[in-house]
Tab-separated table of C-alpha atoms in Angstrom:
chain	number	residue	atom	x	y	z
A	29	MET	CA	-65.328	105.549	-23.531
A	30	ILE	CA	-62.387	103.909	-23.829
A	31	SER	CA	-61.088	102.685	-27.385
A	32	ALA	CA	-59.896	99.156	-27.493
A	33	ASP	CA	-56.228	99.963	-28.447
A	34	ALA	CA	-55.573	102.074	-24.941
A	35	ILE	CA	-56.714	99.762	-22.986
A	36	ARG	CA	-55.825	95.892	-24.257
A	37	GLY	CA	-52.718	95.742	-23.021
A	38	TYR	CA	-54.147	95.270	-19.637
A	39	VAL	CA	-56.484	92.890	-20.566
A	40	ASP	CA	-54.274	90.130	-18.955
A	41	LEU	CA	-53.723	91.601	-16.114
A	42	MET	CA	-57.653	93.042	-15.428
A	43	VAL	CA	-58.255	89.117	-16.220
A	44	LEU	CA	-55.763	87.518	-13.674
A	45	SER	CA	-56.490	90.138	-11.089
A	46	LEU	CA	-59.882	88.384	-11.390
A	47	LEU	CA	-59.008	84.971	-11.368
A	48	ARG	CA	-56.683	85.536	-8.448
A	49	GLN	CA	-60.029	86.083	-5.991
A	50	ARG	CA	-61.164	82.589	-7.698
A	51	PRO	CA	-61.273	80.428	-10.621
A	52	SER	CA	-63.810	81.144	-13.742
A	53	TYR	CA	-65.533	80.635	-16.825
A	54	ALA	CA	-65.281	83.307	-19.956
A	55	TYR	CA	-68.518	85.027	-19.809
A	56	GLU	CA	-68.771	85.383	-16.203
A	57	LEU	CA	-64.531	87.504	-16.487
A	58	ALA	CA	-67.146	89.481	-19.398
A	59	GLN	CA	-69.026	89.645	-17.197
A	60	GLN	CA	-67.629	90.307	-13.546
A	61	ILE	CA	-64.956	93.203	-15.854
A	62	HIS	CA	-68.584	94.899	-16.866
A	63	SER	CA	-69.666	95.368	-13.571
A	64	VAL	CA	-66.379	97.216	-12.419
A	65	THR	CA	-65.872	99.628	-15.678
A	66	GLY	CA	-69.337	99.768	-17.018
A	67	ALA	CA	-70.316	102.209	-19.712
A	68	GLU	CA	-66.939	103.360	-19.885
A	69	TYR	CA	-65.257	99.740	-21.559
A	70	THR	CA	-67.486	97.019	-23.166
A	71	ILE	CA	-64.363	93.875	-24.081
A	72	LYS	CA	-65.235	92.032	-26.935
A	73	GLN	CA	-65.575	88.599	-26.939
A	74	THR	CA	-62.140	87.529	-29.020
A	75	THR	CA	-60.667	90.790	-26.654
A	76	LEU	CA	-61.092	88.101	-23.744
A	77	TYR	CA	-60.973	84.708	-25.733
A	78	SER	CA	-57.423	85.733	-26.977
A	79	ALA	CA	-56.010	87.106	-23.396
A	80	VAL	CA	-57.047	83.751	-21.479
A	81	LYS	CA	-55.375	81.561	-24.333
A	82	ARG	CA	-52.668	83.968	-24.376
A	83	LEU	CA	-52.630	83.574	-20.279
A	84	GLU	CA	-53.126	79.854	-20.795
A	85	GLY	CA	-49.599	79.432	-23.318
A	86	ALA	CA	-47.523	81.087	-21.044
A	87	GLY	CA	-48.703	78.811	-18.308
A	88	LEU	CA	-50.194	81.887	-15.965
A	89	VAL	CA	-53.069	79.940	-15.642
A	90	THR	CA	-54.438	76.512	-16.577
A	91	SER	CA	-57.801	75.497	-17.917
A	92	TYR	CA	-59.950	72.370	-16.582
A	93	ALA	CA	-63.553	71.239	-17.594
A	94	GLY	CA	-66.372	72.136	-14.830
A	95	ALA	CA	-70.199	73.488	-14.872
A	96	SER	CA	-71.773	76.952	-14.109
A	97	GLU	CA	-74.264	76.919	-11.460
A	98	SER	CA	-76.886	76.209	-14.029
A	99	GLY	CA	-75.087	73.289	-14.668
A	100	LYS	CA	-73.558	74.129	-17.931
A	101	PRO	CA	-71.105	72.374	-18.904
A	102	ARG	CA	-67.769	75.318	-18.508
A	103	THR	CA	-64.324	76.087	-19.532
A	104	TYR	CA	-62.849	77.267	-16.088
A	105	TYR	CA	-59.557	79.101	-15.305
A	106	ARG	CA	-57.970	79.059	-12.761
A	107	ILE	CA	-54.595	81.365	-11.721
A	108	THR	CA	-51.176	79.035	-11.399
A	109	ASP	CA	-48.656	80.641	-9.007
A	110	GLU	CA	-46.372	82.093	-11.845
A	111	GLY	CA	-50.104	83.980	-13.232
A	112	LEU	CA	-49.758	85.069	-9.053
A	113	ALA	CA	-45.971	86.159	-9.627
A	114	HIS	CA	-46.749	87.400	-12.999
A	115	LEU	CA	-49.576	89.701	-11.680
A	116	GLU	CA	-47.476	91.037	-8.966
A	117	LEU	CA	-44.846	92.246	-11.631
A	118	LYS	CA	-47.354	93.915	-13.806
A	119	VAL	CA	-49.405	96.025	-11.035
A	120	ALA	CA	-45.998	97.091	-10.627
A	121	GLU	CA	-44.916	97.764	-13.858
A	122	TRP	CA	-48.431	99.956	-13.688
A	123	ARG	CA	-47.842	102.182	-11.315
A	124	ASP	CA	-45.018	102.597	-12.310
A	125	THR	CA	-46.753	103.987	-15.705
A	126	LYS	CA	-49.419	105.702	-14.403
A	127	SER	CA	-47.328	107.821	-11.749
A	128	VAL	CA	-44.800	108.010	-15.015
A	129	VAL	CA	-47.588	109.222	-17.475
A	130	ASP	CA	-49.703	111.493	-14.063
A	131	ARG	CA	-45.958	113.979	-14.697
A	132	PHE	CA	-46.239	114.521	-18.115
A	133	ILE	CA	-50.295	115.772	-17.777
A	134	GLU	CA	-50.115	117.325	-14.920
A	135	GLY	CA	-51.847	120.932	-15.599
A	136	VAL	CA	-53.574	118.931	-18.467
A	137	GLU	CA	-57.075	119.897	-18.995
A	138	ALA	CA	-59.581	117.910	-19.517
B	28	MET	CA	-80.124	81.710	-31.376
B	29	ASN	CA	-79.914	79.817	-35.224
B	30	VAL	CA	-78.571	83.411	-36.176
B	31	ILE	CA	-75.780	83.290	-33.335
B	32	THR	CA	-75.291	79.363	-34.630
B	33	ALA	CA	-75.205	80.659	-37.960
B	34	TYR	CA	-72.866	84.031	-37.143
B	35	LEU	CA	-70.794	81.789	-36.043
B	36	GLU	CA	-70.703	79.127	-39.237
B	37	THR	CA	-69.473	82.021	-41.022
B	38	MET	CA	-66.757	83.857	-39.242
B	39	PHE	CA	-64.879	80.400	-39.039
B	40	GLY	CA	-66.145	78.559	-42.425
B	41	ALA	CA	-63.386	80.101	-44.184
B	42	TYR	CA	-60.633	78.085	-42.249
B	43	ALA	CA	-59.634	74.876	-42.097
B	44	PRO	CA	-61.382	73.004	-39.224
B	45	THR	CA	-58.002	72.462	-36.778
B	46	ALA	CA	-58.524	71.362	-32.967
B	47	LYS	CA	-57.996	74.809	-32.015
B	48	LEU	CA	-60.363	76.435	-33.881
B	49	LEU	CA	-62.603	74.344	-32.676
B	50	GLU	CA	-61.977	74.575	-29.442
B	51	ALA	CA	-62.190	78.059	-30.025
B	52	LYS	CA	-65.562	77.925	-31.734
B	53	ALA	CA	-67.198	75.879	-29.467
B	54	GLU	CA	-66.152	78.620	-26.007
B	55	LEU	CA	-67.299	81.606	-28.343
B	56	HIS	CA	-70.123	80.318	-28.933
B	57	THR	CA	-71.194	79.258	-25.405
B	58	MET	CA	-69.617	83.077	-23.974
B	59	MET	CA	-72.027	84.446	-27.311
B	60	GLU	CA	-74.853	81.696	-25.376
B	61	ASP	CA	-74.439	82.899	-22.106
B	62	ALA	CA	-74.531	86.537	-22.681
B	63	TYR	CA	-77.692	86.052	-25.208
B	64	HIS	CA	-79.413	84.756	-22.310
B	65	GLY	CA	-78.280	87.208	-20.236
B	66	TYR	CA	-79.729	89.875	-22.517
B	67	LEU	CA	-82.970	88.231	-22.341
B	68	ALA	CA	-82.906	88.028	-18.747
B	69	GLN	CA	-82.492	91.892	-18.720
B	70	GLY	CA	-85.965	92.478	-21.331
B	71	LEU	CA	-84.201	92.779	-23.980
B	72	SER	CA	-86.434	91.398	-27.277
B	73	GLU	CA	-84.623	88.562	-29.585
B	74	ASN	CA	-84.228	90.250	-32.095
B	75	GLU	CA	-81.820	92.668	-29.972
B	76	ALA	CA	-79.839	90.860	-28.176
B	77	VAL	CA	-79.252	88.764	-31.118
B	78	GLY	CA	-77.470	92.233	-32.122
B	79	ARG	CA	-76.187	93.175	-29.246
B	80	VAL	CA	-74.363	89.808	-28.800
B	81	ILE	CA	-72.918	89.942	-32.390
B	82	THR	CA	-71.597	93.981	-31.828
B	83	GLU	CA	-69.800	92.447	-28.691
B	84	PHE	CA	-68.046	89.657	-30.467
B	85	GLY	CA	-64.702	91.553	-31.671
B	86	ASN	CA	-62.406	90.157	-34.604
B	87	LEU	CA	-61.398	87.351	-35.752
B	88	ASP	CA	-57.816	88.852	-36.425
B	89	GLU	CA	-56.879	88.679	-32.441
B	90	LEU	CA	-57.204	85.314	-31.948
B	91	ALA	CA	-55.146	84.734	-35.077
B	92	PRO	CA	-52.480	84.062	-33.343
B	93	GLN	CA	-53.567	81.912	-30.913
B	94	LEU	CA	-55.448	79.323	-33.526
B	95	GLY	CA	-52.369	79.699	-36.085
B	96	ILE	CA	-54.469	81.368	-38.649
B	97	SER	CA	-52.355	84.336	-39.125
B	98	ALA	CA	-51.656	83.842	-42.512
B	99	GLU	CA	-55.017	83.139	-43.843
B	100	ILE	CA	-56.154	86.546	-42.372
B	101	ALA	CA	-53.005	88.740	-43.348
B	102	PRO	CA	-50.945	86.829	-45.755
B	103	PRO	CA	-47.262	87.726	-44.989
B	104	ALA	CA	-46.062	90.305	-47.437
B	105	THR	CA	-43.744	87.373	-48.467
B	106	VAL	CA	-46.274	86.156	-51.001
B	107	PRO	CA	-45.395	88.417	-54.190
B	108	ALA	CA	-48.620	87.648	-56.156
B	109	ALA	CA	-50.963	88.212	-53.417
B	110	ALA	CA	-49.394	91.737	-52.790
B	111	ALA	CA	-49.068	92.735	-56.393
B	112	VAL	CA	-53.364	91.691	-56.422
B	113	ARG	CA	-53.954	93.810	-53.480
B	114	PRO	CA	-53.988	97.595	-54.681
B	115	ALA	CA	-55.890	96.927	-58.204
B	116	VAL	CA	-58.271	95.158	-55.753
B	117	ALA	CA	-58.592	97.853	-52.693
B	118	ARG	CA	-61.856	97.560	-51.215
B	119	PRO	CA	-63.648	100.074	-48.910
B	120	ALA	CA	-63.776	98.902	-45.424
B	121	PRO	CA	-66.313	96.589	-44.082
B	122	VAL	CA	-69.733	97.594	-42.490
B	123	THR	CA	-68.648	97.219	-38.653
B	124	GLN	CA	-71.847	95.136	-36.706
B	125	GLU	CA	-71.720	98.639	-34.275
B	126	GLU	CA	-72.185	101.201	-37.701
B	127	ALA	CA	-74.866	99.073	-39.250
B	128	GLU	CA	-76.516	99.050	-35.430
B	129	ARG	CA	-76.553	103.350	-35.211
B	130	TYR	CA	-77.886	103.514	-38.931
B	131	ALA	CA	-81.001	101.239	-38.219
B	132	GLU	CA	-81.293	103.341	-35.136
B	133	ALA	CA	-81.091	106.325	-37.045
B	134	ARG	CA	-83.807	104.972	-39.088
B	135	ARG	CA	-86.073	104.107	-37.076
B	136	THR	CA	-86.025	107.178	-34.911
B	137	GLY	CA	-86.076	109.310	-37.956
B	138	GLU	CA	-88.458	107.649	-40.276
B	139	PRO	CA	-91.687	109.044	-38.007
B	140	ARG	CA	-90.887	112.242	-38.979
B	141	LEU	CA	-89.387	110.871	-42.840
B	142	ALA	CA	-93.611	110.376	-42.685
B	143	LEU	CA	-95.023	113.491	-40.564
B	144	ALA	CA	-92.811	115.756	-43.174
B	145	VAL	CA	-94.054	113.970	-46.528
B	146	ALA	CA	-97.574	114.420	-45.173
B	147	MET	CA	-97.604	117.539	-44.407
B	148	PHE	CA	-96.376	118.714	-48.132
B	149	VAL	CA	-99.390	116.739	-49.154
B	150	VAL	CA	-101.693	118.756	-46.638
B	151	SER	CA	-100.221	121.599	-47.088
B	152	PRO	CA	-102.250	123.236	-50.177
B	153	ALA	CA	-105.542	121.870	-48.353
B	154	PRO	CA	-106.680	125.046	-46.694
B	155	LEU	CA	-106.070	127.374	-49.878
B	156	ILE	CA	-108.046	124.183	-52.040
B	157	ALA	CA	-110.581	124.354	-49.502
B	158	LEU	CA	-110.622	128.479	-48.682
B	159	ALA	CA	-110.794	129.449	-53.097
B	160	THR	CA	-113.993	127.548	-53.266
B	161	LEU	CA	-115.620	127.848	-49.534
B	162	THR	CA	-115.131	131.822	-50.579
B	163	GLY	CA	-115.449	131.860	-54.310
B	164	GLY	CA	-118.725	129.993	-54.702
B	165	GLY	CA	-120.104	132.607	-51.241
B	166	ALA	CA	-120.152	129.871	-48.977
B	167	ILE	CA	-118.489	132.279	-46.451
B	168	ALA	CA	-118.482	135.837	-46.119
B	169	LEU	CA	-115.107	136.761	-47.112
B	170	ASP	CA	-113.375	138.045	-49.985
B	171	PRO	CA	-111.602	135.442	-52.710
B	172	GLN	CA	-108.780	137.568	-52.570
B	173	VAL	CA	-108.261	137.284	-48.988
B	174	GLY	CA	-108.924	133.483	-48.808
B	175	VAL	CA	-106.185	132.802	-51.451
B	176	MET	CA	-104.036	134.623	-49.251
B	177	ILE	CA	-104.742	132.928	-46.469
B	178	GLY	CA	-104.588	130.144	-47.526
B	179	LEU	CA	-101.529	130.536	-49.678
B	180	ALA	CA	-99.802	131.660	-45.971
B	181	CYS	CA	-100.664	128.092	-44.466
B	182	LEU	CA	-99.350	126.354	-47.504
B	183	LEU	CA	-96.165	127.931	-47.572
B	184	VAL	CA	-95.853	127.682	-43.712
B	185	ILE	CA	-96.635	124.025	-43.781
B	186	VAL	CA	-94.228	122.919	-46.691
B	187	ALA	CA	-91.648	125.577	-44.495
B	188	VAL	CA	-91.913	123.067	-42.053
B	189	ALA	CA	-91.831	120.293	-43.627
B	190	VAL	CA	-88.625	121.020	-45.685
B	191	MET	CA	-86.755	121.843	-42.454
B	192	MET	CA	-88.029	118.835	-40.940
B	193	THR	CA	-86.578	116.973	-44.000
B	194	VAL	CA	-83.225	119.047	-44.038
B	195	GLN	CA	-82.915	118.126	-40.507
B	196	ARG	CA	-83.115	114.036	-40.910
B	197	GLY	CA	-80.104	114.546	-44.263
B	198	GLN	CA	-78.432	116.584	-41.647
B	199	GLN	CA	-79.293	112.950	-39.135
B	200	LEU	CA	-78.408	110.632	-41.506
B	201	GLU	CA	-75.020	111.644	-42.752
B	202	PRO	CA	-72.788	110.710	-40.858
B	203	PHE	CA	-73.884	106.917	-42.912
B	204	VAL	CA	-72.947	109.246	-45.710
B	205	ARG	CA	-70.516	106.058	-46.965
B	206	LEU	CA	-73.272	102.867	-46.301
B	207	THR	CA	-75.831	105.102	-48.327
B	208	THR	CA	-73.940	105.539	-51.126
B	209	GLY	CA	-72.484	102.225	-51.160
B	210	ALA	CA	-68.930	102.794	-50.445
B	211	PHE	CA	-68.708	99.769	-48.052
B	212	THR	CA	-68.007	96.221	-47.977
B	213	ARG	CA	-70.346	93.612	-47.009
B	214	SER	CA	-70.232	91.744	-44.188
B	215	PRO	CA	-71.681	87.766	-43.338
B	216	GLY	CA	-72.544	89.110	-40.019
B	217	VAL	CA	-74.095	92.333	-40.580
B	218	ASP	CA	-76.017	90.722	-43.615
B	219	ARG	CA	-77.698	88.257	-41.914
B	220	TRP	CA	-78.352	90.621	-38.510
B	221	ALA	CA	-80.187	93.032	-41.604
B	222	ARG	CA	-82.104	90.480	-43.049
B	223	ASN	CA	-83.375	89.635	-39.917
B	224	LEU	CA	-84.500	92.725	-38.803
B	225	ALA	CA	-86.081	93.464	-41.880
B	226	ALA	CA	-87.642	89.734	-41.914
B	227	GLU	CA	-89.575	91.014	-38.138
B	228	ALA	CA	-90.402	93.586	-39.319
B	229	SER	CA	-91.876	92.424	-42.386
B	230	PRO	CA	-95.586	91.322	-41.210
B	231	ARG	CA	-96.077	95.095	-39.608
B	232	ARG	CA	-94.987	97.170	-43.233
B	233	THR	CA	-97.149	95.034	-45.405
B	234	THR	CA	-100.140	94.920	-42.967
B	235	ALA	CA	-99.770	99.192	-43.206
B	236	LEU	CA	-98.910	99.233	-46.858
B	237	GLN	CA	-102.297	97.348	-47.181
B	238	ILE	CA	-104.052	99.818	-45.232
B	239	SER	CA	-102.304	102.321	-46.760
B	240	ILE	CA	-103.090	101.647	-50.563
B	241	GLY	CA	-106.680	101.170	-49.059
B	242	LEU	CA	-106.807	104.831	-47.602
B	243	TRP	CA	-105.385	106.136	-51.150
B	244	ILE	CA	-108.326	104.061	-53.052
B	245	LEU	CA	-110.957	105.508	-50.793
B	246	ALA	CA	-109.386	109.002	-50.770
B	247	VAL	CA	-111.274	110.194	-53.584
B	248	THR	CA	-114.662	108.867	-52.285
B	249	PRO	CA	-115.761	112.451	-50.477
B	250	VAL	CA	-115.090	114.029	-53.908
B	251	LEU	CA	-116.985	111.181	-55.434
B	252	ALA	CA	-119.830	111.797	-52.771
B	253	MET	CA	-120.569	115.697	-53.925
B	254	SER	CA	-120.134	116.000	-57.169
B	255	LEU	CA	-122.715	113.072	-57.591
B	256	LEU	CA	-125.042	113.551	-55.059
B	257	ALA	CA	-124.779	117.516	-54.104
B	258	PRO	CA	-127.061	119.692	-55.644
B	259	SER	CA	-124.601	122.181	-57.617
B	260	GLU	CA	-124.808	125.220	-55.750
B	261	VAL	CA	-123.715	123.149	-52.610
B	262	THR	CA	-120.464	121.612	-54.655
B	263	ASN	CA	-119.360	124.806	-56.334
B	264	SER	CA	-118.376	126.255	-52.454
B	265	TRP	CA	-117.744	122.448	-50.496
B	266	ILE	CA	-115.980	121.135	-53.358
B	267	GLY	CA	-112.699	122.467	-52.392
B	268	VAL	CA	-113.747	120.428	-48.547
B	269	ALA	CA	-113.757	117.664	-49.841
B	270	VAL	CA	-110.113	117.593	-51.892
B	271	ALA	CA	-109.232	118.544	-48.682
B	272	ALA	CA	-110.724	115.550	-46.505
B	273	MET	CA	-109.375	113.721	-49.363
B	274	LEU	CA	-105.534	115.332	-49.042
B	275	GLY	CA	-106.379	114.311	-45.745
B	276	ILE	CA	-106.960	110.947	-45.365
B	277	VAL	CA	-104.385	110.634	-48.382
B	278	ALA	CA	-101.599	112.228	-45.772
B	279	THR	CA	-103.134	109.845	-43.564
B	280	GLY	CA	-102.055	106.742	-45.734
B	281	LEU	CA	-98.085	108.153	-46.202
B	282	LEU	CA	-98.389	108.717	-42.729
B	283	ILE	CA	-99.752	104.940	-41.722
B	284	PHE	CA	-97.009	102.892	-44.012
B	285	LEU	CA	-93.433	105.506	-44.207
B	286	PRO	CA	-92.963	104.490	-40.766
B	287	SER	CA	-93.575	100.775	-40.893
B	288	ASN	CA	-90.550	100.857	-43.658
B	289	TRP	CA	-87.466	101.354	-42.083
B	290	ALA	CA	-86.010	98.221	-41.241
B	291	THR	CA	-86.564	96.947	-44.955
B	292	SER	CA	-84.946	100.856	-46.474
B	293	VAL	CA	-82.625	99.743	-43.523
B	294	ALA	CA	-81.851	95.897	-44.730
B	295	GLU	CA	-81.854	96.911	-49.126
B	296	THR	CA	-78.964	99.680	-47.779
B	297	LEU	CA	-76.897	97.703	-46.068
B	298	THR	CA	-77.144	93.775	-48.190
B	299	GLN	CA	-77.665	95.002	-51.996
B	300	ALA	CA	-75.041	98.116	-52.025
B	301	GLU	CA	-71.917	96.266	-52.633
B	302	GLY	CA	-69.658	99.321	-54.797
B	303	THR	CA	-71.159	102.500	-55.604
B	304	GLU	CA	-72.986	101.545	-58.955
B	305	ALA	CA	-75.015	98.672	-57.161
B	306	GLY	CA	-75.616	101.117	-54.099
B	307	VAL	CA	-77.054	103.722	-56.363
B	308	GLY	CA	-79.814	100.898	-57.912
B	309	ALA	CA	-80.271	99.585	-54.497
B	310	ASP	CA	-81.068	103.533	-54.265
B	311	GLY	CA	-83.231	103.844	-56.262
B	312	ARG	CA	-85.734	100.703	-55.326
B	313	ARG	CA	-85.592	101.309	-52.114
B	314	SER	CA	-89.163	102.498	-50.842
B	315	ILE	CA	-90.158	103.641	-54.413
B	316	VAL	CA	-93.648	105.062	-52.348
B	317	GLY	CA	-91.832	106.930	-49.991
B	318	VAL	CA	-89.500	108.024	-53.103
B	319	ILE	CA	-92.699	108.747	-55.488
B	320	SER	CA	-94.317	111.083	-52.755
B	321	ALA	CA	-91.736	112.995	-51.812
B	322	PHE	CA	-91.523	114.087	-55.451
B	323	TYR	CA	-94.800	113.434	-56.994
B	324	TRP	CA	-97.116	115.594	-54.115
B	325	PRO	CA	-94.563	119.112	-54.476
B	326	LEU	CA	-95.155	118.527	-58.139
B	327	VAL	CA	-99.275	118.613	-57.762
B	328	VAL	CA	-98.839	121.339	-55.667
B	329	VAL	CA	-96.729	123.361	-58.651
B	330	ALA	CA	-99.218	121.970	-61.057
B	331	PHE	CA	-102.225	123.365	-58.435
B	332	LEU	CA	-100.962	126.775	-57.987
B	333	ALA	CA	-99.598	127.621	-61.700
B	334	TRP	CA	-102.850	126.292	-62.966
B	335	SER	CA	-104.928	128.462	-60.297
B	336	PHE	CA	-102.450	131.699	-61.147
B	337	ILE	CA	-101.814	131.382	-63.805
B	338	GLY	CA	-105.822	130.656	-65.026
B	339	GLY	CA	-107.238	132.287	-62.562
B	340	ASP	CA	-109.208	129.289	-62.804
B	341	TRP	CA	-109.908	128.532	-58.711
B	342	GLY	CA	-113.089	127.241	-59.402
B	343	ARG	CA	-111.726	124.227	-61.255
B	344	SER	CA	-108.431	124.111	-60.861
B	345	TRP	CA	-109.569	121.169	-57.499
B	346	ILE	CA	-110.026	118.706	-60.335
B	347	ILE	CA	-106.187	118.594	-60.537
B	348	TRP	CA	-106.402	117.053	-57.070
B	349	PRO	CA	-108.686	113.623	-57.054
B	350	ILE	CA	-106.970	112.826	-60.445
B	351	ALA	CA	-103.649	112.973	-58.767
B	352	ALA	CA	-104.760	111.438	-56.083
B	353	VAL	CA	-106.703	108.205	-58.141
B	354	LEU	CA	-103.286	108.271	-60.218
B	355	PHE	CA	-101.292	108.034	-57.048
B	356	ALA	CA	-102.893	105.183	-55.845
B	357	ALA	CA	-102.813	103.138	-58.879
B	358	ILE	CA	-99.210	103.642	-59.041
B	359	SER	CA	-98.570	102.679	-55.829
B	360	SER	CA	-100.751	99.347	-55.838
B	361	GLY	CA	-98.790	98.446	-58.664
B	362	LEU	CA	-95.830	98.878	-57.383
B	363	HIS	CA	-96.815	96.717	-54.415
B	364	ALA	CA	-97.744	94.461	-56.623
B	365	VAL	CA	-94.988	94.264	-58.524
B	366	GLU	CA	-92.385	94.360	-55.439
B	367	ARG	CA	-94.969	90.625	-53.827
B	368	TYR	CA	-94.328	89.472	-57.698
B	369	ARG	CA	-89.933	89.613	-56.691
B	370	THR	CA	-90.210	89.094	-53.565
B	371	THR	CA	-92.280	85.369	-53.894
B	372	ARG	CA	-89.819	84.449	-57.179
B	373	GLY	CA	-87.295	85.092	-54.581
B	374	GLU	CA	-88.070	82.687	-52.099
B	375	GLY	CA	-89.185	79.976	-55.223
B	376	ALA	CA	-85.800	80.461	-56.606
B	377	GLN	CA	-83.558	79.853	-52.709
């Protein structure tokens, strides 16, 4: 289990990388996240919603009204060019972070 | 579904309905609805699906910056009045949905074991009573002293196992001591969930209780039949067996009723306990039949042993059991009537 605090800073990255593939709505995002993380992390609905709204507020994603395959109305989110650029930055930052932290934990048994 | 709508209404109810807030509520509602149907499709029951969805809701604090309700959720320190009042009304942390569900699960899985332990306490003297009168009356060729020894050994082994099971269950519930002692603040979502849980389990519980009370009332039949219908020399030897059968019937009633009681008991713990004192009150009222039988029957065992050993009257001391059983049936059906009266009155008041 990963604590919500540990992963909080990376929810934006997860959402942006999923939206890079195709536009999506909140529940579908939650399901896609779940299918990747499995039992190790379940995203709370409020966490996901606040991440999407934060990204929208920063102009990294835009929303539009659409309908799901079953025809129900959904708010869809699409990544913007700024979002793509931001994602690249964030991915680079994560690689650096990971490599720095890895250097510290080398040899630590877990 | 209504539970989810009501849950969101309660969560958002405290805040002014701004456009952003309504938008958030609508979108979260859609998300929860989707998730609910998703879980149903996976084969979960309605109740489990609602529980999961509410568990995965999260916390409104997270939305505060987006919704502009930060001030309401966490009053800024610049308001001295609020800051001054805070420590005085420091309340214990609210119960979370996850915690409530883990507690309910522990109770649900643990209750059959508790029921078995209580039933074992009740039947523990059965071999002793049966053997004491059978050997005393000469129905089996065994020294009465040996018969009593074997019976006592059985009693001690059964009681020891039952005590171990009770202790084990106590340890199982150890992590939830904050819930069982009422050291938590209620949360509207958990309240709803718990009431729903109890309501769903209620018909089964009532049926189980009625069957059990029926059994408890009928339990004295073997003893009555034996003493009224059989010739006295048969009665002298076999009355102990009739008493043992009676204890078996009482224990069966407990085995039927106690496992069906968990949801009601969980709901009472989660919704009635607010602050320690109220918690103790709720604790006192919870499953009175269960609590009484946990104390009542061991006490009867002690009384029976005391009379038999100190009085040395194995031929007559069995009489304590039918009396205890009739009393038990009377007490539990009386309590059931009070409970029903209280429930109907409560429904009428709402």
